[in-house]
CSV table of C-alpha atoms in Angstrom, one decimal:
chain,number,residue,atom,x,y,z
R,1,MET,CA,18.2,-3.1,-11.5
R,2,LEU,CA,16.2,-4.2,-8.5
R,3,THR,CA,12.5,-5.0,-8.6
R,4,PHE,CA,10.4,-6.1,-5.6
R,5,ILE,CA,6.7,-6.4,-4.6
R,6,HIS,CA,5.4,-4.8,-1.4
R,7,ALA,CA,2.2,-6.4,-0.1
R,8,ALA,CA,0.5,-6.5,3.3
R,9,ASP,CA,-2.7,-7.4,5.2
R,10,ILE,CA,-3.6,-10.5,3.2
R,11,HIS,CA,-5.8,-11.9,6.0
R,12,LEU,CA,-5.8,-15.3,4.2
R,13,ASP,CA,-9.1,-17.2,4.5
R,14,SER,CA,-10.5,-14.5,6.7
R,15,PRO,CA,-13.8,-15.9,8.2
R,16,LEU,CA,-16.6,-13.6,7.1
R,17,HIS,CA,-19.4,-14.0,9.7
R,18,GLY,CA,-23.1,-13.3,9.1
R,19,LEU,CA,-23.2,-13.9,5.3
R,20,SER,CA,-26.4,-16.0,5.8
R,21,ARG,CA,-28.2,-12.8,6.8
R,22,TYR,CA,-27.7,-11.3,3.3
R,23,GLU,CA,-30.2,-12.3,0.7
R,24,GLY,CA,-28.6,-14.0,-2.3
R,25,ALA,CA,-25.0,-13.5,-0.9
R,26,PRO,CA,-22.4,-15.3,-3.0
R,27,ALA,CA,-20.9,-16.7,0.1
R,28,ARG,CA,-18.5,-19.1,-1.6
R,29,GLU,CA,-17.0,-16.4,-3.7
R,30,ILE,CA,-16.7,-14.0,-0.8
R,31,ARG,CA,-15.0,-16.6,1.4
R,32,GLN,CA,-12.5,-17.5,-1.3
R,33,ALA,CA,-11.7,-14.0,-2.2
R,34,THR,CA,-8.6,-13.5,-0.1
R,35,ARG,CA,-7.2,-16.9,-1.2
R,36,LYS,CA,-7.7,-16.0,-4.9
R,37,ALA,CA,-6.1,-12.6,-4.3
R,38,LEU,CA,-3.1,-14.3,-2.9
R,39,ASP,CA,-3.0,-16.6,-5.9
R,40,ASN,CA,-3.1,-13.5,-8.1
R,41,LEU,CA,-0.2,-12.0,-6.2
R,42,VAL,CA,1.9,-15.1,-6.7
R,43,ASN,CA,1.0,-15.4,-10.3
R,44,TYR,CA,2.0,-11.7,-10.9
R,45,VAL,CA,5.4,-12.3,-9.3
R,46,LEU,CA,6.0,-15.4,-11.4
R,47,GLU,CA,4.8,-13.8,-14.7
R,48,HIS,CA,7.1,-10.8,-14.2
R,49,ARG,CA,10.0,-12.8,-12.8
R,50,ILE,CA,10.2,-10.6,-9.7
R,51,PRO,CA,13.0,-11.7,-7.3
R,52,LEU,CA,11.7,-10.4,-4.0
R,53,LEU,CA,8.3,-10.3,-2.3
R,54,LEU,CA,7.7,-8.4,1.0
R,55,ILE,CA,4.7,-9.1,3.2
R,56,ALA,CA,4.3,-6.4,5.9
R,57,GLY,CA,2.2,-8.4,8.4
R,58,ASP,CA,-1.2,-9.9,8.9
R,59,LEU,CA,-0.7,-12.7,6.4
R,60,TYR,CA,-3.4,-14.5,8.5
R,61,ASP,CA,-6.5,-13.1,10.1
R,62,GLY,CA,-5.9,-15.0,13.3
R,63,ASP,CA,-5.2,-18.5,14.4
R,64,CYS,CA,-6.3,-20.9,11.7
R,65,PRO,CA,-9.0,-23.4,12.5
R,66,ASP,CA,-7.1,-26.2,10.7
R,67,PHE,CA,-4.0,-26.7,8.5
R,68,GLN,CA,-5.7,-26.0,5.2
R,69,THR,CA,-4.9,-22.3,5.2
R,70,PRO,CA,-1.2,-22.6,6.1
R,71,LEU,CA,-0.9,-25.5,3.6
R,72,HIS,CA,-2.2,-23.3,0.8
R,73,PHE,CA,0.2,-20.5,1.7
R,74,SER,CA,3.1,-22.9,1.9
R,75,ALA,CA,2.2,-24.3,-1.5
R,76,GLN,CA,2.3,-20.8,-3.1
R,77,MET,CA,5.7,-20.1,-1.5
R,78,SER,CA,7.0,-23.3,-3.0
R,79,ARG,CA,5.9,-22.1,-6.4
R,80,LEU,CA,8.0,-18.9,-5.8
R,81,ARG,CA,11.0,-21.0,-4.6
R,82,GLU,CA,11.0,-22.9,-7.9
R,83,ALA,CA,11.3,-19.6,-9.7
R,84,GLY,CA,14.0,-18.2,-7.4
R,85,THR,CA,11.9,-15.6,-5.7
R,86,ARG,CA,12.7,-14.8,-2.0
R,87,VAL,CA,10.0,-13.7,0.5
R,88,ALA,CA,10.5,-11.4,3.5
R,89,LEU,CA,7.7,-11.8,6.0
R,90,ILE,CA,6.8,-10.2,9.3
R,91,ARG,CA,3.9,-11.0,11.7
R,92,GLY,CA,1.4,-8.3,12.6
R,93,ASN,CA,-1.3,-8.0,15.2
R,94,HIS,CA,-3.6,-10.5,13.6
R,95,ASP,CA,-1.0,-13.2,13.2
R,96,ALA,CA,1.2,-12.4,16.1
R,97,GLN,CA,3.6,-15.1,17.3
R,98,ASN,CA,1.5,-15.9,20.5
R,99,ARG,CA,-1.8,-16.2,18.5
R,100,MET,CA,-0.8,-18.8,16.0
R,101,THR,CA,-1.0,-22.5,17.1
R,102,LYS,CA,-1.2,-24.1,13.6
R,103,SER,CA,1.9,-23.3,11.6
R,104,LEU,CA,4.1,-25.2,9.2
R,105,ARG,CA,7.8,-25.0,8.3
R,106,LEU,CA,7.9,-22.7,5.3
R,107,PRO,CA,10.1,-23.3,2.2
R,108,ASP,CA,13.6,-22.0,2.6
R,109,ASN,CA,13.0,-19.0,0.3
R,110,VAL,CA,10.9,-17.4,3.0
R,111,PHE,CA,12.6,-15.4,5.8
R,112,THR,CA,10.2,-14.7,8.7
R,113,PHE,CA,11.6,-12.0,11.0
R,114,SER,CA,11.8,-12.8,14.7
R,115,ALA,CA,9.6,-11.2,17.3
R,116,ALA,CA,12.4,-11.1,19.8
R,117,ARG,CA,14.3,-8.2,18.3
R,118,PRO,CA,14.7,-6.4,15.0
R,119,ALA,CA,17.0,-8.0,12.4
R,120,THR,CA,18.5,-7.5,9.0
R,121,TRP,CA,18.2,-9.9,6.1
R,122,LYS,CA,21.0,-9.3,3.6
R,123,LEU,CA,20.4,-10.4,0.0
R,124,GLU,CA,23.9,-9.9,-1.4
R,125,ASP,CA,23.0,-10.9,-5.0
R,126,LEU,CA,20.3,-8.2,-5.1
R,127,GLY,CA,22.3,-5.6,-3.3
R,128,THR,CA,19.5,-5.3,-0.8
R,129,ALA,CA,19.1,-5.3,3.0
R,130,VAL,CA,15.6,-5.8,4.5
R,131,HIS,CA,15.1,-4.7,8.1
R,132,GLY,CA,12.1,-5.9,10.2
R,133,GLN,CA,10.6,-7.3,13.3
R,134,SER,CA,7.5,-9.4,13.9
R,135,TYR,CA,4.9,-8.9,16.6
R,136,ASP,CA,5.2,-11.3,19.6
R,137,ARG,CA,1.6,-10.5,20.7
R,138,GLU,CA,-1.4,-8.7,19.3
R,139,ALA,CA,-1.2,-5.4,21.2
R,140,VAL,CA,2.3,-4.1,20.5
R,141,LEU,CA,2.2,-0.6,22.0
R,142,GLU,CA,5.9,0.3,21.9
R,143,ASN,CA,7.7,2.0,19.0
R,144,LEU,CA,9.5,-0.9,17.2
R,145,ALA,CA,11.0,1.3,14.6
R,146,LEU,CA,13.2,3.1,17.1
R,147,ASN,CA,15.4,0.0,17.5
R,148,TYR,CA,15.6,-1.0,13.8
R,149,PRO,CA,19.2,-1.5,12.6
R,150,ASP,CA,21.2,1.2,10.9
R,151,PRO,CA,21.2,1.0,7.1
R,152,VAL,CA,23.8,-1.2,5.5
R,153,PRO,CA,26.2,0.9,3.4
R,154,GLY,CA,26.3,0.2,-0.3
R,155,MET,CA,22.9,-1.6,-0.2
R,156,PHE,CA,19.3,-0.7,-1.0
R,157,ASN,CA,17.8,-0.6,2.5
R,158,ILE,CA,14.1,-1.5,3.0
R,159,GLY,CA,12.2,-1.2,6.3
R,160,LEU,CA,9.4,-3.7,6.8
R,161,LEU,CA,7.0,-2.6,9.5
R,162,HIS,CA,3.5,-3.3,10.7
R,163,THR,CA,2.3,0.0,12.3
R,164,SER,CA,-0.5,2.5,12.7
R,165,LEU,CA,2.0,5.3,12.7
R,166,SER,CA,0.4,8.0,14.9
R,167,GLY,CA,-2.9,6.2,14.9
R,168,THR,CA,-6.1,6.6,12.9
R,169,PRO,CA,-9.8,6.4,13.9
R,170,GLU,CA,-10.2,3.2,12.0
R,171,HIS,CA,-7.2,1.3,13.4
R,172,SER,CA,-5.8,0.6,16.8
R,173,GLY,CA,-2.5,2.3,17.7
R,174,TYR,CA,-0.1,-0.6,17.3
R,175,ALA,CA,3.7,-0.1,17.1
R,176,PRO,CA,3.2,3.7,17.0
R,177,CYS,CA,5.8,6.0,15.4
R,178,THR,CA,6.0,9.1,13.4
R,179,LEU,CA,6.9,9.7,9.8
R,180,ASN,CA,9.9,11.7,10.8
R,181,GLN,CA,11.2,8.8,12.9
R,182,LEU,CA,11.0,6.5,9.9
R,183,LEU,CA,12.7,9.0,7.7
R,184,ALA,CA,15.5,9.5,10.3
R,185,LYS,CA,16.5,5.8,9.8
R,186,GLY,CA,17.9,6.7,6.4
R,187,TYR,CA,16.3,3.7,4.6
R,188,ASP,CA,15.6,3.8,0.9
R,189,TYR,CA,12.0,2.4,1.1
R,190,TRP,CA,9.6,1.8,4.0
R,191,ALA,CA,7.1,-1.1,3.3
R,192,LEU,CA,4.3,-0.6,5.8
R,193,GLY,CA,1.3,-2.7,6.7
R,194,HIS,CA,-1.7,-2.5,9.0
R,195,ILE,CA,-3.7,0.3,7.4
R,196,HIS,CA,-5.9,-1.4,4.7
R,197,ARG,CA,-6.2,1.8,2.6
R,198,HIS,CA,-3.4,2.4,0.1
R,199,GLU,CA,-1.5,5.5,1.0
R,200,ILE,CA,1.8,7.2,0.0
R,201,LEU,CA,3.0,9.1,3.0
R,202,HIS,CA,6.3,10.3,1.5
R,203,ARG,CA,7.9,9.9,-2.0
R,204,ASP,CA,11.6,10.5,-1.5
R,205,PRO,CA,12.3,8.1,0.1
R,206,PRO,CA,9.0,6.3,-0.4
R,207,VAL,CA,7.1,5.5,2.8
R,208,ILE,CA,4.0,3.6,1.7
R,209,PHE,CA,1.1,1.6,3.0
R,210,SER,CA,0.3,-0.8,0.2
R,211,GLY,CA,-3.2,-1.5,1.7
R,212,CYS,CA,-4.8,-4.9,1.8
R,213,ILE,CA,-4.9,-7.0,-1.4
R,214,GLN,CA,-8.6,-7.8,-1.1
R,215,GLY,CA,-11.4,-5.8,0.5
R,216,ARG,CA,-13.4,-8.0,2.9
R,217,HIS,CA,-16.5,-5.8,3.4
R,218,ILE,CA,-18.2,-2.5,2.4
R,219,ARG,CA,-15.8,-0.5,4.6
R,220,GLU,CA,-13.0,-1.5,2.3
R,221,PRO,CA,-14.3,-0.2,-1.0
R,222,GLY,CA,-12.4,0.2,-4.3
R,223,GLY,CA,-9.5,-1.6,-5.9
R,224,LYS,CA,-7.0,-3.4,-3.7
R,225,GLY,CA,-3.6,-4.7,-4.4
R,226,CYS,CA,0.2,-4.3,-3.9
R,227,MET,CA,3.1,-2.1,-4.9
R,228,ARG,CA,5.6,-2.9,-7.6
R,229,VAL,CA,8.9,-1.1,-7.0
R,230,ASP,CA,11.6,-0.8,-9.6
R,231,VAL,CA,15.0,0.6,-8.8
R,232,ASP,CA,17.4,1.5,-11.6
R,233,PRO,CA,21.2,1.3,-11.3
R,234,SER,CA,21.4,5.0,-10.4
R,235,GLY,CA,19.0,4.5,-7.5
R,236,ARG,CA,16.0,6.1,-9.0
R,237,ILE,CA,12.8,4.5,-7.8
R,238,ASN,CA,9.6,4.0,-9.8
R,239,ILE,CA,6.5,2.8,-7.9
R,240,GLU,CA,3.4,1.2,-9.5
R,241,ARG,CA,0.2,0.0,-7.9
R,242,VAL,CA,-1.0,-3.5,-9.1
R,243,GLU,CA,-4.6,-4.5,-8.5
R,244,LEU,CA,-5.1,-8.1,-7.3
R,245,ASP,CA,-8.6,-8.2,-5.9
R,246,VAL,CA,-11.3,-10.5,-7.2
R,247,LEU,CA,-14.3,-9.0,-5.4
R,248,ARG,CA,-14.8,-5.2,-5.2
R,249,TRP,CA,-17.0,-3.2,-2.9
R,250,GLN,CA,-18.8,0.0,-3.8
R,251,HIS,CA,-21.3,2.3,-2.0
R,252,MET,CA,-23.6,4.2,-4.3
R,253,GLU,CA,-25.8,7.0,-3.1
R,254,LEU,CA,-28.7,7.6,-5.4
R,255,ASP,CA,-30.7,10.9,-5.4
R,256,VAL,CA,-34.4,10.2,-6.0
R,257,SER,CA,-35.4,13.8,-5.5
R,258,GLY,CA,-38.5,14.8,-7.5
R,259,LEU,CA,-39.5,11.3,-8.4
R,260,LYS,CA,-43.1,10.7,-7.8
R,261,THR,CA,-43.6,6.9,-8.1
R,262,ARG,CA,-42.0,3.6,-7.1
R,263,GLY,CA,-41.7,2.8,-10.8
R,264,ALA,CA,-39.7,6.0,-11.5
R,265,VAL,CA,-37.3,5.0,-8.6
R,266,LEU,CA,-36.8,1.6,-10.1
R,267,ASP,CA,-36.2,3.1,-13.6
R,268,LEU,CA,-33.5,5.3,-12.1
R,269,VAL,CA,-31.9,2.4,-10.2
R,270,SER,CA,-31.9,0.4,-13.4
R,271,ARG,CA,-30.1,3.1,-15.4
R,272,GLU,CA,-27.5,3.5,-12.7
R,273,LEU,CA,-26.9,-0.3,-12.5
R,274,GLU,CA,-26.5,-0.4,-16.3
R,275,ASN,CA,-23.9,2.4,-16.1
R,276,ILE,CA,-22.0,0.6,-13.4
R,277,SER,CA,-22.1,-2.7,-15.3
R,278,ALA,CA,-20.8,-1.0,-18.5
R,279,ALA,CA,-17.9,0.7,-16.8
R,280,ARG,CA,-16.5,-2.1,-14.6
R,281,ASP,CA,-14.3,-5.1,-15.1
R,282,SER,CA,-16.9,-7.8,-15.8
R,283,GLU,CA,-14.5,-10.5,-14.4
R,284,LYS,CA,-14.8,-9.1,-10.9
R,285,LEU,CA,-17.7,-9.6,-8.6
R,286,LEU,CA,-19.1,-6.4,-7.2
R,287,GLY,CA,-20.6,-6.1,-3.8
R,288,LEU,CA,-22.8,-3.0,-4.0
R,289,ARG,CA,-24.5,-1.0,-1.2
R,290,LEU,CA,-27.2,1.3,-2.3
R,291,THR,CA,-28.5,4.3,-0.3
R,292,LEU,CA,-31.6,6.1,-1.6
R,293,LYS,CA,-31.6,9.8,-0.7
R,294,GLY,CA,-33.6,12.9,-1.5
R,295,THR,CA,-37.1,14.3,-1.1
R,296,THR,CA,-39.6,12.3,-3.1
R,297,GLY,CA,-43.3,11.9,-3.6
R,298,ALA,CA,-42.7,8.1,-3.8
R,299,PHE,CA,-41.7,8.1,-0.1
R,300,SER,CA,-44.9,6.5,1.1
R,301,ASP,CA,-44.8,3.7,-1.5
R,302,ILE,CA,-41.2,3.0,-0.7
R,303,MET,CA,-41.9,2.8,3.0
R,304,HIS,CA,-45.1,0.7,2.5
R,305,ASP,CA,-43.3,-2.2,0.8
R,306,PHE,CA,-39.6,-1.6,1.2
R,307,ALA,CA,-38.9,-5.4,1.3
R,308,GLY,CA,-40.5,-5.7,-2.1
R,309,LEU,CA,-38.5,-2.7,-3.5
R,310,GLN,CA,-35.3,-4.4,-2.3
R,311,ALA,CA,-36.2,-7.6,-4.1
R,312,GLU,CA,-37.0,-5.7,-7.3
R,313,ILE,CA,-33.6,-3.9,-7.1
R,314,ARG,CA,-31.7,-7.2,-6.5
R,315,ASN,CA,-33.6,-8.7,-9.4
R,316,LEU,CA,-32.5,-5.8,-11.6
R,317,ALA,CA,-28.9,-6.2,-10.6
R,318,THR,CA,-28.9,-9.9,-11.5
R,319,ASP,CA,-30.6,-9.3,-14.8
R,320,ILE,CA,-28.4,-6.5,-15.9
R,321,SER,CA,-25.0,-7.9,-14.7
R,322,GLY,CA,-25.4,-11.6,-15.3
R,323,GLN,CA,-25.0,-12.2,-11.5
R,324,THR,CA,-21.7,-10.3,-11.2
R,325,ILE,CA,-23.3,-7.5,-9.2
R,326,TRP,CA,-24.5,-8.5,-5.8
R,327,VAL,CA,-26.5,-5.8,-3.9
R,328,GLU,CA,-25.3,-6.2,-0.3
R,329,LYS,CA,-27.7,-3.8,1.4
R,330,ILE,CA,-30.2,-1.1,0.5
R,331,PHE,CA,-30.8,1.8,2.8
R,332,ASN,CA,-33.7,4.2,2.6
R,333,GLN,CA,-32.7,7.8,3.7
R,334,CYS,CA,-35.4,9.5,1.6
R,335,THR,CA,-37.7,12.2,3.0
R,336,PRO,CA,-41.3,12.8,2.0
R,337,ALA,CA,-42.4,15.7,-0.1
R,338,LEU,CA,-44.6,17.4,2.5
R,339,ASP,CA,-45.7,21.0,3.0
R,340,TRP,CA,-44.8,21.5,6.7
R,341,GLU,CA,-46.2,25.0,6.9
R,342,GLU,CA,-49.6,23.7,5.7
R,343,ILE,CA,-49.5,20.8,8.2
R,344,LYS,CA,-48.6,23.1,11.1
R,345,ALA,CA,-51.4,25.6,10.1
R,346,SER,CA,-54.0,22.9,10.0
R,347,GLY,CA,-54.7,22.7,13.7
R,348,THR,CA,-54.9,18.9,13.6
R,349,ALA,CA,-53.2,16.3,15.7
R,350,LEU,CA,-50.6,16.1,13.0
R,351,ALA,CA,-49.9,19.8,13.4
R,352,HIS,CA,-49.2,19.4,17.2
R,353,LEU,CA,-47.0,16.4,16.6
R,354,ALA,CA,-45.1,18.2,13.8
R,355,GLY,CA,-44.5,21.1,16.2
R,356,TYR,CA,-43.3,18.9,19.0
R,357,MET,CA,-40.9,16.9,16.7
R,358,GLN,CA,-39.5,20.2,15.3
R,359,ALA,CA,-38.9,21.3,18.9
R,360,LEU,CA,-37.0,18.1,19.6
R,361,GLU,CA,-34.7,18.9,16.7
R,362,GLN,CA,-33.9,22.4,17.9
R,363,ASP,CA,-33.9,22.0,21.7
R,364,PRO,CA,-31.2,19.7,23.2
R,365,GLU,CA,-32.7,20.0,26.7
R,366,LEU,CA,-36.1,18.9,25.5
R,367,PHE,CA,-34.5,15.9,23.7
R,368,LYS,CA,-32.6,15.0,26.9
R,369,SER,CA,-35.9,15.0,28.8
R,370,LEU,CA,-36.9,11.9,26.7
R,371,ASP,CA,-34.3,10.1,28.8
R,372,LEU,CA,-33.5,7.6,26.0
R,373,ASP,CA,-31.5,4.6,27.3
R,374,LEU,CA,-30.3,2.6,24.3
R,375,THR,CA,-27.9,0.4,26.2
R,376,GLU,CA,-30.0,-2.7,26.0
R,377,LEU,CA,-30.8,-2.1,22.3
R,378,ARG,CA,-27.1,-1.6,21.5
R,379,ALA,CA,-26.2,-4.9,23.3
R,380,LYS,CA,-28.9,-6.8,21.3
R,381,LEU,CA,-27.6,-5.3,18.0
R,382,GLY,CA,-24.0,-6.2,18.7
R,383,GLY,CA,-22.5,-8.3,15.9
R,384,THR,CA,-25.5,-7.7,13.6
R,385,GLY,CA,-23.7,-4.9,11.6
R,386,VAL,CA,-26.5,-2.5,12.6
R,387,GLU,CA,-25.1,0.6,14.4
R,388,LEU,CA,-27.1,3.1,16.4
R,389,PRO,CA,-26.3,6.8,15.9
R,390,ASP,CA,-24.5,8.9,18.5
R,391,LEU,CA,-27.5,11.0,19.6
R,392,ASP,CA,-25.3,13.1,21.9
R,393,ASP,CA,-23.9,14.7,18.8
R,394,PRO,CA,-26.1,17.7,17.9
R,395,HIS,CA,-25.7,17.3,14.2
R,396,THR,CA,-26.4,13.6,14.3
R,397,ARG,CA,-29.4,14.1,16.6
R,398,GLN,CA,-30.9,16.7,14.4
R,399,GLU,CA,-30.5,14.5,11.3
R,400,TYR,CA,-32.1,11.4,12.8
R,401,VAL,CA,-34.9,13.3,14.5
R,402,SER,CA,-35.7,15.0,11.2
R,403,ARG,CA,-35.7,11.6,9.4
R,404,CYS,CA,-37.9,10.0,12.1
R,405,ARG,CA,-40.3,13.0,11.9
R,406,ASP,CA,-40.6,12.7,8.2
R,407,MET,CA,-41.3,8.9,8.3
R,408,VAL,CA,-43.8,9.2,11.2
R,409,MET,CA,-45.6,12.1,9.7
R,410,THR,CA,-45.9,10.6,6.3
R,411,LEU,CA,-47.3,7.3,7.6
R,412,LEU,CA,-49.7,9.1,9.9
R,413,ALA,CA,-50.8,11.5,7.2
R,414,ARG,CA,-51.4,8.6,4.8
R,415,ASP,CA,-53.4,6.6,7.4
R,416,MET,CA,-55.5,9.6,8.4
R,417,SER,CA,-56.3,10.5,4.8
R,418,SER,CA,-57.4,6.9,4.1
R,419,THR,CA,-59.8,6.9,7.1
R,420,GLY,CA,-60.9,10.5,6.6
R,421,ASN,CA,-59.9,11.4,10.1
R,422,GLY,CA,-57.6,14.5,10.2
R,423,SER,CA,-58.7,15.9,13.6
């Protein structure tokens, strides 16, 4: 019987920039999340007496600013050595050999694969051979898997690889290869890293991205962890996902269609927060992003004091969850409940503006005539987390012009009605 753990993309002590911009952000808990997730990983290995741990690259997020991070990792590996657990480790693009200037000699139970060439680590007592190669630099663009050694006869063969496979929109194309090329190696299990989303690419033999052990931002939502693999004497493999994260991210879209007042919107938000709080693991901190959507009569009130609404929602989250739900951001994608046909038939300035903005939605050439140059604005927004839409895409352009039209027309209609000037 063989049991091992496949983990990857720990990004230990990853620096999370810009937390000061978020109101009430639990900065300390977020910054310590990857370290606590590593501790959970080691504790699980020790509790279940697992003899082998695989780390498929990106242990670190980059060169460490000091020795505190490698000291913590080394201490955890010493705990595993005392229990007799071996650790197989490869470097990925974030902790490639030429990027790391602060490193320590690790305990002798840790085998770090060389970046010079692929190698095999034989564990005779476990009947296991682990094959792997580290990155020597960040951008490894060649297919490393092609040169991995042949499987060792009579042993359970594991391939340890940090790769994007054929590439994904979210990740750079490092150590590219195909699934068929991996299967052709004849290994019994492929332990992959680099893609932070858990994914089983093939079941027999297993080819698996374990995903990261801790989500670091809203683009890494849901539970994160590692794979536990049990191999019985006949060679049959059982895989189980083990969650290790201490902070979880979630994006909730809330439809406020038909609601007429700000109070009704807050009541709906309160009910949804109570549902989330009741259903989740109260030990984990939740980073929640909320997007309000739908056509609502409360649009004007929402727009008039959106900062106040955000504060109310954050206050609700704190009150309901006991400070275990942190609202990271709130987006307003609502549209106003307006009668466009009535506005266009009114013959007022609003009618002319409504007709023009509708034409912008439908006529790409008219939109191009605006000659919008967003280069300078994009540069100023760089690093803020705010992204401008791709207005060259017809669907995106129509969506954003429609939203702008709704907001502008609602505000103008409200202002004109308050002054009695509709001409």
